[in-house]
PDB file of C-alpha atoms in Angstrom:
ATOM      1  CA  UNK A 214      51.948  86.055 100.573  1.00 57.00           C
ATOM      2  CA  UNK A 215      52.850  82.360 100.353  1.00 65.00           C
ATOM      3  CA  UNK A 216      54.686  81.542  96.601  1.00 77.00           C
ATOM      4  CA  UNK A 217      54.400  77.777  95.719  1.00 79.00           C
ATOM      5  CA  UNK A 218      58.361  76.853  95.823  1.00 84.00           C
ATOM      6  CA  UNK A 219      57.711  78.463  99.225  1.00 88.00           C
ATOM      7  CA  UNK A 220      54.824  75.663 100.365  1.00 92.00           C
ATOM      8  CA  UNK A 221      57.116  72.790  98.658  1.00 94.00           C
ATOM      9  CA  UNK A 222      59.698  74.102 101.057  1.00 94.00           C
ATOM     10  CA  UNK A 223      57.926  74.869 104.386  1.00 95.00           C
ATOM     11  CA  UNK A 224      56.624  70.571 102.792  1.00 96.00           C
ATOM     12  CA  UNK A 225      60.088  69.131 102.082  1.00 97.00           C
ATOM     13  CA  UNK A 226      60.987  70.431 106.310  1.00 96.00           C
ATOM     14  CA  UNK A 227      56.957  69.309 107.682  1.00 96.00           C
ATOM     15  CA  UNK A 228      57.714  65.374 105.915  1.00 96.00           C
ATOM     16  CA  UNK A 229      61.667  65.498 107.344  1.00 95.00           C
ATOM     17  CA  UNK A 230      59.501  66.724 110.609  1.00 94.00           C
ATOM     18  CA  UNK A 231      57.498  63.686 110.507  1.00 93.00           C
ATOM     19  CA  UNK A 232      59.460  61.312 110.188  1.00 92.00           C
ATOM     20  CA  UNK A 233      61.846  61.707 112.567  1.00 89.00           C
ATOM     21  CA  UNK A 234      59.667  62.780 115.813  1.00 86.00           C
ATOM     22  CA  UNK A 235      55.919  61.330 114.367  1.00 80.00           C
ATOM     23  CA  UNK A 236      53.463  62.355 117.419  1.00 77.00           C
ATOM     24  CA  UNK A 237      54.768  62.410 120.535  1.00 75.00           C
ATOM     25  CA  UNK A 238      52.141  60.349 122.562  1.00 75.00           C
ATOM     26  CA  UNK A 239      53.215  62.557 125.563  1.00 71.00           C
ATOM     27  CA  UNK A 240      52.402  65.735 123.967  1.00 77.00           C
ATOM     28  CA  UNK A 241      48.524  64.347 122.862  1.00 68.00           C
ATOM     29  CA  UNK A 242      48.183  63.121 126.286  1.00 76.00           C
ATOM     30  CA  UNK A 243      48.222  66.396 127.617  1.00 78.00           C
ATOM     31  CA  UNK A 244      46.764  68.261 124.942  1.00 78.00           C
ATOM     32  CA  UNK A 245      44.049  67.375 122.867  1.00 81.00           C
ATOM     33  CA  UNK A 246      45.175  66.510 118.525  1.00 85.00           C
ATOM     34  CA  UNK A 247      43.924  68.719 116.368  1.00 88.00           C
ATOM     35  CA  UNK A 248      41.448  66.114 114.871  1.00 90.00           C
ATOM     36  CA  UNK A 249      40.547  65.807 118.156  1.00 90.00           C
ATOM     37  CA  UNK A 250      38.983  69.523 118.188  1.00 92.00           C
ATOM     38  CA  UNK A 251      37.992  69.390 114.837  1.00 93.00           C
ATOM     39  CA  UNK A 252      36.037  65.656 115.658  1.00 92.00           C
ATOM     40  CA  UNK A 253      34.269  67.527 118.586  1.00 93.00           C
ATOM     41  CA  UNK A 254      33.060  70.474 116.530  1.00 93.00           C
ATOM     42  CA  UNK A 255      31.882  67.824 113.837  1.00 93.00           C
ATOM     43  CA  UNK A 256      30.362  66.292 116.378  1.00 94.00           C
ATOM     44  CA  UNK A 257      28.451  69.298 117.795  1.00 94.00           C
ATOM     45  CA  UNK A 258      27.033  70.055 114.161  1.00 92.00           C
ATOM     46  CA  UNK A 259      26.065  66.506 114.252  1.00 92.00           C
ATOM     47  CA  UNK A 260      23.780  66.664 117.052  1.00 91.00           C
ATOM     48  CA  UNK A 261      22.409  70.104 116.297  1.00 90.00           C
ATOM     49  CA  UNK A 262      20.724  69.605 113.055  1.00 90.00           C
ATOM     50  CA  UNK A 263      20.588  66.072 112.700  1.00 90.00           C
ATOM     51  CA  UNK A 264      17.540  64.888 113.674  1.00 85.00           C
ATOM     52  CA  UNK A 265      15.049  62.096 113.609  1.00 82.00           C
ATOM     53  CA  UNK A 266      12.346  64.269 113.794  1.00 79.00           C
ATOM     54  CA  UNK A 267      13.205  66.171 110.101  1.00 83.00           C
ATOM     55  CA  UNK A 268      12.919  64.878 106.385  1.00 85.00           C
ATOM     56  CA  UNK A 269      15.072  62.501 104.327  1.00 85.00           C
ATOM     57  CA  UNK A 270      16.331  66.202 102.545  1.00 88.00           C
ATOM     58  CA  UNK A 271      16.467  68.005 105.791  1.00 90.00           C
ATOM     59  CA  UNK A 272      18.495  66.089 106.930  1.00 91.00           C
ATOM     60  CA  UNK A 273      21.340  65.733 103.676  1.00 92.00           C
ATOM     61  CA  UNK A 274      20.702  69.749 103.208  1.00 93.00           C
ATOM     62  CA  UNK A 275      21.284  69.611 107.177  1.00 93.00           C
ATOM     63  CA  UNK A 276      23.998  67.498 105.988  1.00 93.00           C
ATOM     64  CA  UNK A 277      25.181  69.808 103.328  1.00 95.00           C
ATOM     65  CA  UNK A 278      25.364  73.176 105.910  1.00 96.00           C
ATOM     66  CA  UNK A 279      28.037  71.314 108.211  1.00 95.00           C
ATOM     67  CA  UNK A 280      29.850  70.631 105.267  1.00 96.00           C
ATOM     68  CA  UNK A 281      30.450  74.024 103.930  1.00 97.00           C
ATOM     69  CA  UNK A 282      30.888  75.188 107.777  1.00 96.00           C
ATOM     70  CA  UNK A 283      33.625  72.604 107.760  1.00 96.00           C
ATOM     71  CA  UNK A 284      35.223  74.391 105.295  1.00 97.00           C
ATOM     72  CA  UNK A 285      34.847  77.333 105.883  1.00 97.00           C
ATOM     73  CA  UNK A 286      36.391  77.486 109.373  1.00 96.00           C
ATOM     74  CA  UNK A 287      38.812  74.399 108.716  1.00 96.00           C
ATOM     75  CA  UNK A 288      40.373  76.953 105.355  1.00 97.00           C
ATOM     76  CA  UNK A 289      40.235  80.117 107.628  1.00 97.00           C
ATOM     77  CA  UNK A 290      42.167  79.023 110.416  1.00 96.00           C
ATOM     78  CA  UNK A 291      44.515  77.548 108.105  1.00 95.00           C
ATOM     79  CA  UNK A 292      44.679  80.835 105.841  1.00 95.00           C
ATOM     80  CA  UNK A 293      44.705  82.939 108.870  1.00 95.00           C
ATOM     81  CA  UNK A 294      47.447  80.493 110.422  1.00 94.00           C
ATOM     82  CA  UNK A 295      49.880  81.047 106.776  1.00 92.00           C
ATOM     83  CA  UNK A 296      49.208  84.647 107.587  1.00 92.00           C
ATOM     84  CA  UNK A 297      50.222  85.418 110.678  1.00 93.00           C
ATOM     85  CA  UNK A 298      53.134  82.656 110.061  1.00 90.00           C
ATOM     86  CA  UNK A 299      54.796  85.504 107.057  1.00 87.00           C
ATOM     87  CA  UNK A 300      54.580  88.151 109.628  1.00 88.00           C
ATOM     88  CA  UNK A 301      56.285  86.666 112.729  1.00 87.00           C
ATOM     89  CA  UNK A 302      59.810  85.522 113.298  1.00 86.00           C
ATOM     90  CA  UNK A 303      60.434  81.985 112.759  1.00 86.00           C
ATOM     91  CA  UNK A 304      57.025  82.020 112.140  1.00 87.00           C
ATOM     92  CA  UNK A 305      57.072  78.767 109.569  1.00 90.00           C
ATOM     93  CA  UNK A 306      56.554  76.818 112.294  1.00 90.00           C
ATOM     94  CA  UNK A 307      53.910  77.965 112.500  1.00 91.00           C
ATOM     95  CA  UNK A 308      52.924  76.254 109.127  1.00 94.00           C
ATOM     96  CA  UNK A 309      55.732  73.019 109.470  1.00 94.00           C
ATOM     97  CA  UNK A 310      54.970  72.087 112.976  1.00 93.00           C
ATOM     98  CA  UNK A 311      51.278  71.468 112.489  1.00 93.00           C
ATOM     99  CA  UNK A 312      51.612  69.614 109.062  1.00 95.00           C
ATOM    100  CA  UNK A 313      53.797  67.937 110.676  1.00 94.00           C
ATOM    101  CA  UNK A 314      51.045  66.583 112.694  1.00 93.00           C
ATOM    102  CA  UNK A 315      49.263  66.453 109.575  1.00 94.00           C
ATOM    103  CA  UNK A 316      51.269  64.009 107.855  1.00 94.00           C
ATOM    104  CA  UNK A 317      50.771  59.725 109.421  1.00 89.00           C
ATOM    105  CA  UNK A 318      53.733  58.903 108.272  1.00 94.00           C
ATOM    106  CA  UNK A 319      55.151  57.564 111.379  1.00 93.00           C
ATOM    107  CA  UNK A 320      52.118  57.300 112.971  1.00 92.00           C
ATOM    108  CA  UNK A 321      50.735  54.475 110.489  1.00 94.00           C
ATOM    109  CA  UNK A 322      54.471  53.074 110.109  1.00 95.00           C
ATOM    110  CA  UNK A 323      53.632  52.335 113.677  1.00 94.00           C
ATOM    111  CA  UNK A 324      50.376  50.846 114.165  1.00 94.00           C
ATOM    112  CA  UNK A 325      51.061  48.670 111.317  1.00 96.00           C
ATOM    113  CA  UNK A 326      54.146  47.602 112.850  1.00 96.00           C
ATOM    114  CA  UNK A 327      52.540  47.411 116.553  1.00 95.00           C
ATOM    115  CA  UNK A 328      50.116  44.249 114.003  1.00 95.00           C
ATOM    116  CA  UNK A 329      53.283  42.507 112.702  1.00 96.00           C
ATOM    117  CA  UNK A 330      55.286  42.697 115.873  1.00 96.00           C
ATOM    118  CA  UNK A 331      52.160  41.242 117.971  1.00 95.00           C
ATOM    119  CA  UNK A 332      51.333  38.600 116.098  1.00 95.00           C
ATOM    120  CA  UNK A 333      54.526  36.947 114.930  1.00 94.00           C
ATOM    121  CA  UNK A 334      55.901  37.572 119.068  1.00 93.00           C
ATOM    122  CA  UNK A 335      52.771  36.803 121.047  1.00 91.00           C
ATOM    123  CA  UNK A 336      50.508  34.994 118.506  1.00 92.00           C
ATOM    124  CA  UNK A 337      47.076  34.894 117.094  1.00 92.00           C
ATOM    125  CA  UNK A 338      45.469  36.175 120.075  1.00 93.00           C
ATOM    126  CA  UNK A 339      47.854  39.540 120.725  1.00 94.00           C
ATOM    127  CA  UNK A 340      47.517  40.019 116.394  1.00 93.00           C
ATOM    128  CA  UNK A 341      44.401  40.108 117.352  1.00 92.00           C
ATOM    129  CA  UNK A 342      44.174  43.164 119.828  1.00 94.00           C
ATOM    130  CA  UNK A 343      46.549  44.751 117.990  1.00 93.00           C
ATOM    131  CA  UNK A 344      44.619  44.738 114.708  1.00 91.00           C
ATOM    132  CA  UNK A 345      41.242  46.289 116.176  1.00 90.00           C
ATOM    133  CA  UNK A 346      42.367  49.748 116.685  1.00 90.00           C
ATOM    134  CA  UNK A 347      43.231  50.367 112.926  1.00 87.00           C
ATOM    135  CA  UNK A 348      40.831  48.657 111.603  1.00 85.00           C
ATOM    136  CA  UNK A 349      36.281  48.154 112.448  1.00 78.00           C
ATOM    137  CA  UNK A 350      36.175  44.222 111.174  1.00 78.00           C
ATOM    138  CA  UNK A 351      34.835  41.882 114.047  1.00 79.00           C
ATOM    139  CA  UNK A 352      39.201  40.646 114.963  1.00 81.00           C
ATOM    140  CA  UNK A 353      37.061  37.968 116.975  1.00 83.00           C
ATOM    141  CA  UNK A 354      36.610  35.707 113.458  1.00 82.00           C
ATOM    142  CA  UNK A 355      40.139  36.130 112.027  1.00 85.00           C
ATOM    143  CA  UNK A 356      42.998  33.346 111.948  1.00 89.00           C
ATOM    144  CA  UNK A 357      46.207  34.212 110.892  1.00 92.00           C
ATOM    145  CA  UNK A 358      46.126  35.335 107.964  1.00 91.00           C
ATOM    146  CA  UNK A 359      43.550  37.437 108.579  1.00 91.00           C
ATOM    147  CA  UNK A 360      44.627  39.425 110.795  1.00 92.00           C
ATOM    148  CA  UNK A 361      47.709  40.051 108.272  1.00 94.00           C
ATOM    149  CA  UNK A 362      45.187  40.994 105.653  1.00 93.00           C
ATOM    150  CA  UNK A 363      43.603  43.510 107.783  1.00 93.00           C
ATOM    151  CA  UNK A 364      46.847  45.158 108.533  1.00 95.00           C
ATOM    152  CA  UNK A 365      47.951  45.082 105.038  1.00 96.00           C
ATOM    153  CA  UNK A 366      44.524  46.614 103.888  1.00 95.00           C
ATOM    154  CA  UNK A 367      44.285  49.665 106.404  1.00 95.00           C
ATOM    155  CA  UNK A 368      48.671  49.891 106.065  1.00 96.00           C
ATOM    156  CA  UNK A 369      47.367  50.471 101.692  1.00 97.00           C
ATOM    157  CA  UNK A 370      44.340  53.117 102.442  1.00 95.00           C
ATOM    158  CA  UNK A 371      45.675  54.763 104.915  1.00 95.00           C
ATOM    159  CA  UNK A 372      48.932  55.667 103.345  1.00 97.00           C
ATOM    160  CA  UNK A 373      46.393  56.929 100.559  1.00 97.00           C
ATOM    161  CA  UNK A 374      44.153  59.095 103.250  1.00 94.00           C
ATOM    162  CA  UNK A 375      46.658  59.318 105.656  1.00 95.00           C
ATOM    163  CA  UNK A 376      49.787  60.905 103.850  1.00 97.00           C
ATOM    164  CA  UNK A 377      50.424  60.988  99.953  1.00 98.00           C
ATOM    165  CA  UNK A 378      46.350  62.771 100.073  1.00 98.00           C
ATOM    166  CA  UNK A 379      48.006  65.800 102.257  1.00 97.00           C
ATOM    167  CA  UNK A 380      51.077  65.902 101.627  1.00 97.00           C
ATOM    168  CA  UNK A 381      48.812  66.352  97.798  1.00 98.00           C
ATOM    169  CA  UNK A 382      46.904  69.280  99.272  1.00 97.00           C
ATOM    170  CA  UNK A 383      50.003  70.905 101.605  1.00 97.00           C
ATOM    171  CA  UNK A 384      51.362  71.121  98.001  1.00 96.00           C
ATOM    172  CA  UNK A 385      48.412  72.972  96.508  1.00 95.00           C
ATOM    173  CA  UNK A 386      46.376  74.712  98.307  1.00 95.00           C
ATOM    174  CA  UNK A 387      49.373  75.573 100.907  1.00 94.00           C
ATOM    175  CA  UNK A 388      48.165  75.080 105.233  1.00 95.00           C
ATOM    176  CA  UNK A 389      44.347  75.735 104.378  1.00 96.00           C
ATOM    177  CA  UNK A 390      44.012  72.660 102.456  1.00 97.00           C
ATOM    178  CA  UNK A 391      45.827  70.462 104.500  1.00 97.00           C
ATOM    179  CA  UNK A 392      43.883  71.302 106.953  1.00 97.00           C
ATOM    180  CA  UNK A 393      40.243  71.415 105.264  1.00 97.00           C
ATOM    181  CA  UNK A 394      41.062  68.221 103.850  1.00 97.00           C
ATOM    182  CA  UNK A 395      41.796  66.346 107.056  1.00 97.00           C
ATOM    183  CA  UNK A 396      38.515  68.151 107.908  1.00 97.00           C
ATOM    184  CA  UNK A 397      36.223  66.395 105.473  1.00 96.00           C
ATOM    185  CA  UNK A 398      37.721  62.863 106.190  1.00 96.00           C
ATOM    186  CA  UNK A 399      37.279  62.811 109.612  1.00 95.00           C
ATOM    187  CA  UNK A 400      33.866  63.901 109.459  1.00 95.00           C
ATOM    188  CA  UNK A 401      33.731  61.419 106.367  1.00 94.00           C
ATOM    189  CA  UNK A 402      34.514  59.014 109.543  1.00 90.00           C
ATOM    190  CA  UNK A 403      32.953  59.835 111.540  1.00 91.00           C
ATOM    191  CA  UNK A 404      29.314  60.881 109.462  1.00 91.00           C
ATOM    192  CA  UNK A 405      29.940  59.388 106.228  1.00 86.00           C
ATOM    193  CA  UNK A 406      28.714  55.934 106.977  1.00 75.00           C
ATOM    194  CA  UNK A 407      25.892  54.461 105.355  1.00 69.00           C
ATOM    195  CA  UNK A 408      23.892  53.242 109.023  1.00 78.00           C
ATOM    196  CA  UNK A 409      19.963  54.070 109.064  1.00 78.00           C
ATOM    197  CA  UNK A 410      20.791  57.544 111.501  1.00 85.00           C
ATOM    198  CA  UNK A 411      23.720  59.497 108.859  1.00 86.00           C
ATOM    199  CA  UNK A 412      22.350  58.078 105.728  1.00 87.00           C
ATOM    200  CA  UNK A 413      21.495  61.836 104.449  1.00 91.00           C
ATOM    201  CA  UNK A 414      23.319  64.300 106.818  1.00 92.00           C
ATOM    202  CA  UNK A 415      26.326  62.227 105.910  1.00 92.00           C
ATOM    203  CA  UNK A 416      25.786  61.340 102.251  1.00 94.00           C
ATOM    204  CA  UNK A 417      28.155  65.034 101.425  1.00 94.00           C
ATOM    205  CA  UNK A 418      30.796  64.409 103.556  1.00 95.00           C
ATOM    206  CA  UNK A 419      31.381  60.715 101.910  1.00 94.00           C
ATOM    207  CA  UNK A 420      30.566  62.205  98.771  1.00 95.00           C
ATOM    208  CA  UNK A 421      32.905  65.110  99.278  1.00 96.00           C
ATOM    209  CA  UNK A 422      35.367  63.105 100.584  1.00 96.00           C
ATOM    210  CA  UNK A 423      35.694  60.529  97.459  1.00 95.00           C
ATOM    211  CA  UNK A 424      35.589  63.283  95.720  1.00 96.00           C
ATOM    212  CA  UNK A 425      39.102  65.114  97.223  1.00 97.00           C
ATOM    213  CA  UNK A 426      40.628  61.525  97.664  1.00 97.00           C
ATOM    214  CA  UNK A 427      40.744  60.704  93.882  1.00 97.00           C
ATOM    215  CA  UNK A 428      43.568  62.576  92.299  1.00 97.00           C
ATOM    216  CA  UNK A 429      45.605  61.533  95.958  1.00 97.00           C
ATOM    217  CA  UNK A 430      44.232  57.520  95.257  1.00 97.00           C
ATOM    218  CA  UNK A 431      45.510  57.250  91.464  1.00 97.00           C
ATOM    219  CA  UNK A 432      48.861  59.294  92.677  1.00 97.00           C
ATOM    220  CA  UNK A 433      49.735  56.329  95.492  1.00 98.00           C
ATOM    221  CA  UNK A 434      49.018  53.354  93.207  1.00 97.00           C
ATOM    222  CA  UNK A 435      51.821  54.673  91.524  1.00 97.00           C
ATOM    223  CA  UNK A 436      53.967  54.939  93.787  1.00 98.00           C
ATOM    224  CA  UNK A 437      53.108  51.182  95.239  1.00 98.00           C
ATOM    225  CA  UNK A 438      54.025  50.404  92.380  1.00 98.00           C
ATOM    226  CA  UNK A 439      57.053  52.161  91.717  1.00 97.00           C
ATOM    227  CA  UNK A 440      59.070  50.780  94.794  1.00 97.00           C
ATOM    228  CA  UNK A 441      57.148  46.848  94.256  1.00 97.00           C
ATOM    229  CA  UNK A 442      60.824  45.656  93.468  1.00 97.00           C
ATOM    230  CA  UNK A 443      62.113  46.322  96.815  1.00 97.00           C
ATOM    231  CA  UNK A 444      60.191  43.658  97.815  1.00 96.00           C
ATOM    232  CA  UNK A 445      60.474  41.635  95.240  1.00 95.00           C
ATOM    233  CA  UNK A 446      57.481  42.934  93.156  1.00 95.00           C
ATOM    234  CA  UNK A 447      56.868  44.154  89.283  1.00 94.00           C
ATOM    235  CA  UNK A 448      55.976  47.241  88.479  1.00 96.00           C
ATOM    236  CA  UNK A 449      54.236  45.989  85.337  1.00 96.00           C
ATOM    237  CA  UNK A 450      52.065  43.536  88.030  1.00 95.00           C
ATOM    238  CA  UNK A 451      51.071  46.566  90.456  1.00 97.00           C
ATOM    239  CA  UNK A 452      49.091  47.981  87.740  1.00 97.00           C
ATOM    240  CA  UNK A 453      47.674  45.316  86.394  1.00 96.00           C
ATOM    241  CA  UNK A 454      46.147  44.731  89.136  1.00 96.00           C
ATOM    242  CA  UNK A 455      44.967  47.956  89.924  1.00 96.00           C
ATOM    243  CA  UNK A 456      43.563  47.833  85.802  1.00 95.00           C
ATOM    244  CA  UNK A 457      41.666  44.837  86.710  1.00 95.00           C
ATOM    245  CA  UNK A 458      41.138  44.813  90.315  1.00 95.00           C
ATOM    246  CA  UNK A 459      40.792  48.593  91.508  1.00 94.00           C
ATOM    247  CA  UNK A 460      38.011  48.951  90.981  1.00 92.00           C
ATOM    248  CA  UNK A 461      35.797  45.916  92.577  1.00 89.00           C
ATOM    249  CA  UNK A 462      36.434  47.864  95.418  1.00 88.00           C
ATOM    250  CA  UNK A 463      33.124  49.281  96.840  1.00 85.00           C
ATOM    251  CA  UNK A 464      34.815  52.755  96.883  1.00 88.00           C
ATOM    252  CA  UNK A 465      36.315  54.604  94.119  1.00 90.00           C
ATOM    253  CA  UNK A 466      39.526  55.153  95.640  1.00 94.00           C
ATOM    254  CA  UNK A 467      40.305  52.440  98.471  1.00 92.00           C
ATOM    255  CA  UNK A 468      40.808  50.073  95.391  1.00 93.00           C
ATOM    256  CA  UNK A 469      43.781  51.799  93.834  1.00 97.00           C
ATOM    257  CA  UNK A 470      46.325  51.921  97.096  1.00 97.00           C
ATOM    258  CA  UNK A 471      45.513  48.196  98.460  1.00 96.00           C
ATOM    259  CA  UNK A 472      45.002  46.259  93.986  1.00 97.00           C
ATOM    260  CA  UNK A 473      47.978  47.953  93.694  1.00 97.00           C
ATOM    261  CA  UNK A 474      49.925  46.451  97.309  1.00 97.00           C
ATOM    262  CA  UNK A 475      48.084  42.980  96.356  1.00 97.00           C
ATOM    263  CA  UNK A 476      50.132  42.883  93.658  1.00 96.00           C
ATOM    264  CA  UNK A 477      53.799  44.399  94.831  1.00 97.00           C
ATOM    265  CA  UNK A 478      52.887  41.625  96.994  1.00 97.00           C
ATOM    266  CA  UNK A 479      52.263  38.719  95.209  1.00 96.00           C
ATOM    267  CA  UNK A 480      49.166  38.501  98.043  1.00 96.00           C
ATOM    268  CA  UNK A 481      45.392  38.631  97.477  1.00 94.00           C
ATOM    269  CA  UNK A 482      43.583  41.060  99.194  1.00 93.00           C
ATOM    270  CA  UNK A 483      39.998  42.324 100.414  1.00 87.00           C
ATOM    271  CA  UNK A 484      37.112  39.287  99.919  1.00 80.00           C
ATOM    272  CA  UNK A 485      34.957  38.283 102.496  1.00 76.00           C
ATOM    273  CA  UNK A 486      35.262  40.518 105.208  1.00 73.00           C
ATOM    274  CA  UNK A 487      33.479  39.750 108.987  1.00 65.00           C
ATOM    275  CA  UNK A 488      32.287  43.111 110.279  1.00 68.00           C
ATOM    276  CA  UNK A 489      30.197  42.915 114.601  1.00 62.00           C
ATOM    277  CA  UNK A 490      27.481  44.492 112.282  1.00 63.00           C
ATOM    278  CA  UNK A 491      27.187  42.378 109.100  1.00 63.00           C
ATOM    279  CA  UNK A 492      29.481  40.959 106.900  1.00 67.00           C
ATOM    280  CA  UNK A 493      31.316  41.948 103.515  1.00 73.00           C
ATOM    281  CA  UNK A 494      31.363  39.616 100.274  1.00 78.00           C
ATOM    282  CA  UNK A 495      33.383  41.110  98.189  1.00 81.00           C
ATOM    283  CA  UNK A 496      35.613  39.682  95.132  1.00 89.00           C
ATOM    284  CA  UNK A 497      39.059  39.434  95.769  1.00 90.00           C
ATOM    285  CA  UNK A 498      41.555  41.406  95.025  1.00 91.00           C
ATOM    286  CA  UNK A 499      44.274  40.297  92.712  1.00 94.00           C
ATOM    287  CA  UNK A 500      42.715  36.869  93.352  1.00 93.00           C
ATOM    288  CA  UNK A 501      45.081  34.441  92.117  1.00 93.00           C
ATOM    289  CA  UNK A 502      47.859  36.232  95.681  1.00 92.00           C
ATOM    290  CA  UNK A 503      48.392  33.605  97.690  1.00 93.00           C
ATOM    291  CA  UNK A 504      45.516  34.240  99.735  1.00 89.00           C
ATOM    292  CA  UNK A 505      47.612  32.822 103.223  1.00 92.00           C
ATOM    293  CA  UNK A 506      49.318  35.930 104.299  1.00 92.00           C
ATOM    294  CA  UNK A 507      51.264  36.478 106.920  1.00 94.00           C
ATOM    295  CA  UNK A 508      53.435  38.553 110.014  1.00 95.00           C
ATOM    296  CA  UNK A 509      56.068  38.215 107.534  1.00 96.00           C
ATOM    297  CA  UNK A 510      54.039  40.346 104.583  1.00 97.00           C
ATOM    298  CA  UNK A 511      53.089  42.304 107.368  1.00 97.00           C
ATOM    299  CA  UNK A 512      56.492  43.731 107.363  1.00 97.00           C
ATOM    300  CA  UNK A 513      57.648  44.399 103.356  1.00 97.00           C
ATOM    301  CA  UNK A 514      54.336  46.322 103.267  1.00 97.00           C
ATOM    302  CA  UNK A 515      55.841  48.281 105.782  1.00 98.00           C
ATOM    303  CA  UNK A 516      58.850  48.065 102.904  1.00 98.00           C
ATOM    304  CA  UNK A 517      56.530  49.335 100.507  1.00 98.00           C
ATOM    305  CA  UNK A 518      55.286  52.476 102.661  1.00 97.00           C
ATOM    306  CA  UNK A 519      59.128  53.861 103.744  1.00 97.00           C
ATOM    307  CA  UNK A 520      59.502  53.462 100.195  1.00 98.00           C
ATOM    308  CA  UNK A 521      56.796  55.584  99.336  1.00 98.00           C
ATOM    309  CA  UNK A 522      57.316  57.917 101.351  1.00 97.00           C
ATOM    310  CA  UNK A 523      61.115  58.089 100.525  1.00 97.00           C
ATOM    311  CA  UNK A 524      59.806  58.398  96.883  1.00 97.00           C
ATOM    312  CA  UNK A 525      56.776  61.274  96.760  1.00 97.00           C
ATOM    313  CA  UNK A 526      59.104  62.842  99.716  1.00 97.00           C
ATOM    314  CA  UNK A 527      61.726  62.663  96.122  1.00 97.00           C
ATOM    315  CA  UNK A 528      59.201  63.973  94.134  1.00 96.00           C
ATOM    316  CA  UNK A 529      58.643  66.874  96.152  1.00 96.00           C
ATOM    317  CA  UNK A 530      61.944  67.951  96.229  1.00 95.00           C
ATOM    318  CA  UNK A 531      62.284  67.066  92.534  1.00 95.00           C
ATOM    319  CA  UNK A 532      59.040  69.367  92.268  1.00 93.00           C
ATOM    320  CA  UNK A 533      60.578  72.155  94.364  1.00 92.00           C
ATOM    321  CA  UNK A 534      64.124  72.061  91.984  1.00 90.00           C
ATOM    322  CA  UNK A 535      61.758  72.338  89.043  1.00 88.00           C
ATOM    323  CA  UNK A 536      59.864  75.226  89.044  1.00 84.00           C
ATOM    324  CA  UNK A 537      62.979  77.358  91.857  1.00 72.00           C
ATOM    325  CA  UNK A 538      65.567  77.834  88.683  1.00 63.00           C
ATOM    326  CA  UNK A 539      66.017  82.006  90.560  1.00 52.00           C
ATOM    327  CA  UNK A 540      65.777  80.610  93.939  1.00 48.00           C
ATOM    328  CA  UNK A 541      69.081  78.026  93.070  1.00 46.00           C
ATOM    329  CA  UNK A 542      70.934  79.636  90.488  1.00 46.00           C
TER     330      UNK A 542
END
C-alpha cells in the first residue's frame, strides 16, 4: 500500500520526467496516446447510448451512466497499475511514466510557443495556423492581437486543467485519481458541448468536470499571481483582477486563471470571440488593460507558465518534506 509520502515522491519524479522529455512525438506516431484510448471508449459509449429517438430525460440518464462507467473503468485501471507497481521490482515506473504522460507541462508550453514563433517569425497567416491547433475559434477572423490573446487564454486555461488539476488529483488520490480526472476532462471536451445532439447526454460530464476543476482553477490563479513579478506584474493587481473579473467568464473555472494572467501581464483577455458557427460576446477581463497583445506577450505568458511549474514543484516538495519527518530524520 502506498503511503501519501510515497505518492508525493512519485509525483515529484513524474513532474521532473515530464519537464525533461515531455511527450516525444516519435512514440505517439507508433502508439496511441492514453487520451486517445480514453476518447475511443467515450465514443463507443456515446454511439451506443445517445440515440436521437430517446427522450431528453433518457438521454440525460444515459449520460450519467456513461460518466459512472468512465469513472469505474478509469479508477480500476489506475488502481490495478498501482497494485502491480507495489509487487514488481522497479514497479514505480508503472506509476511515474503514466503520470508524466498525463501531466501536460512540456506539451502545453510547446504548443503555445509554436504560436509565438510562427507569429513573430512568419507573420499573421502562420500565427493563425498555429493558434488553430489549440483553440476552437475561427482563426481567419483573428488579427495579431486576437491570435496573441487566444494563445495566452489557452495557456492560462490549460495550465489549470492540463497541469495543475492532474497534479492536484494525483497528490490527493494517486494514479487512480489522475486517470479518472483525465477521463472526465476528456469526456467534457468530447461530449460536454451544448449542441443539440449532446445537450442532454453530455450534461453530467460537463457538470462533473466543472466540479472537479474547482480546486485547481483557484490554485492556478493564486500561483499565477504569485509569480507575476517575474514578468513585471503585481500579485495584488492579478488577485484584484481575479476578484473582479473571474466571474464574468461563462465557465466557473476558466475565469480564474485567465483573469489572473490578464492582471499579471497587464492586458485584457476574453471579450467577444468568433467561432466557426457562433460568436461569444463576453466582457473583457481586466478591461482597462492593453488590448493590443503581441507575440512578446505570448512569450511573457510562457515565462509565467515555466515559473508556475517551478512553484508547483516546490509546493509538492514542501508538502512532502512537512509530512515526512520520519523519512528524513
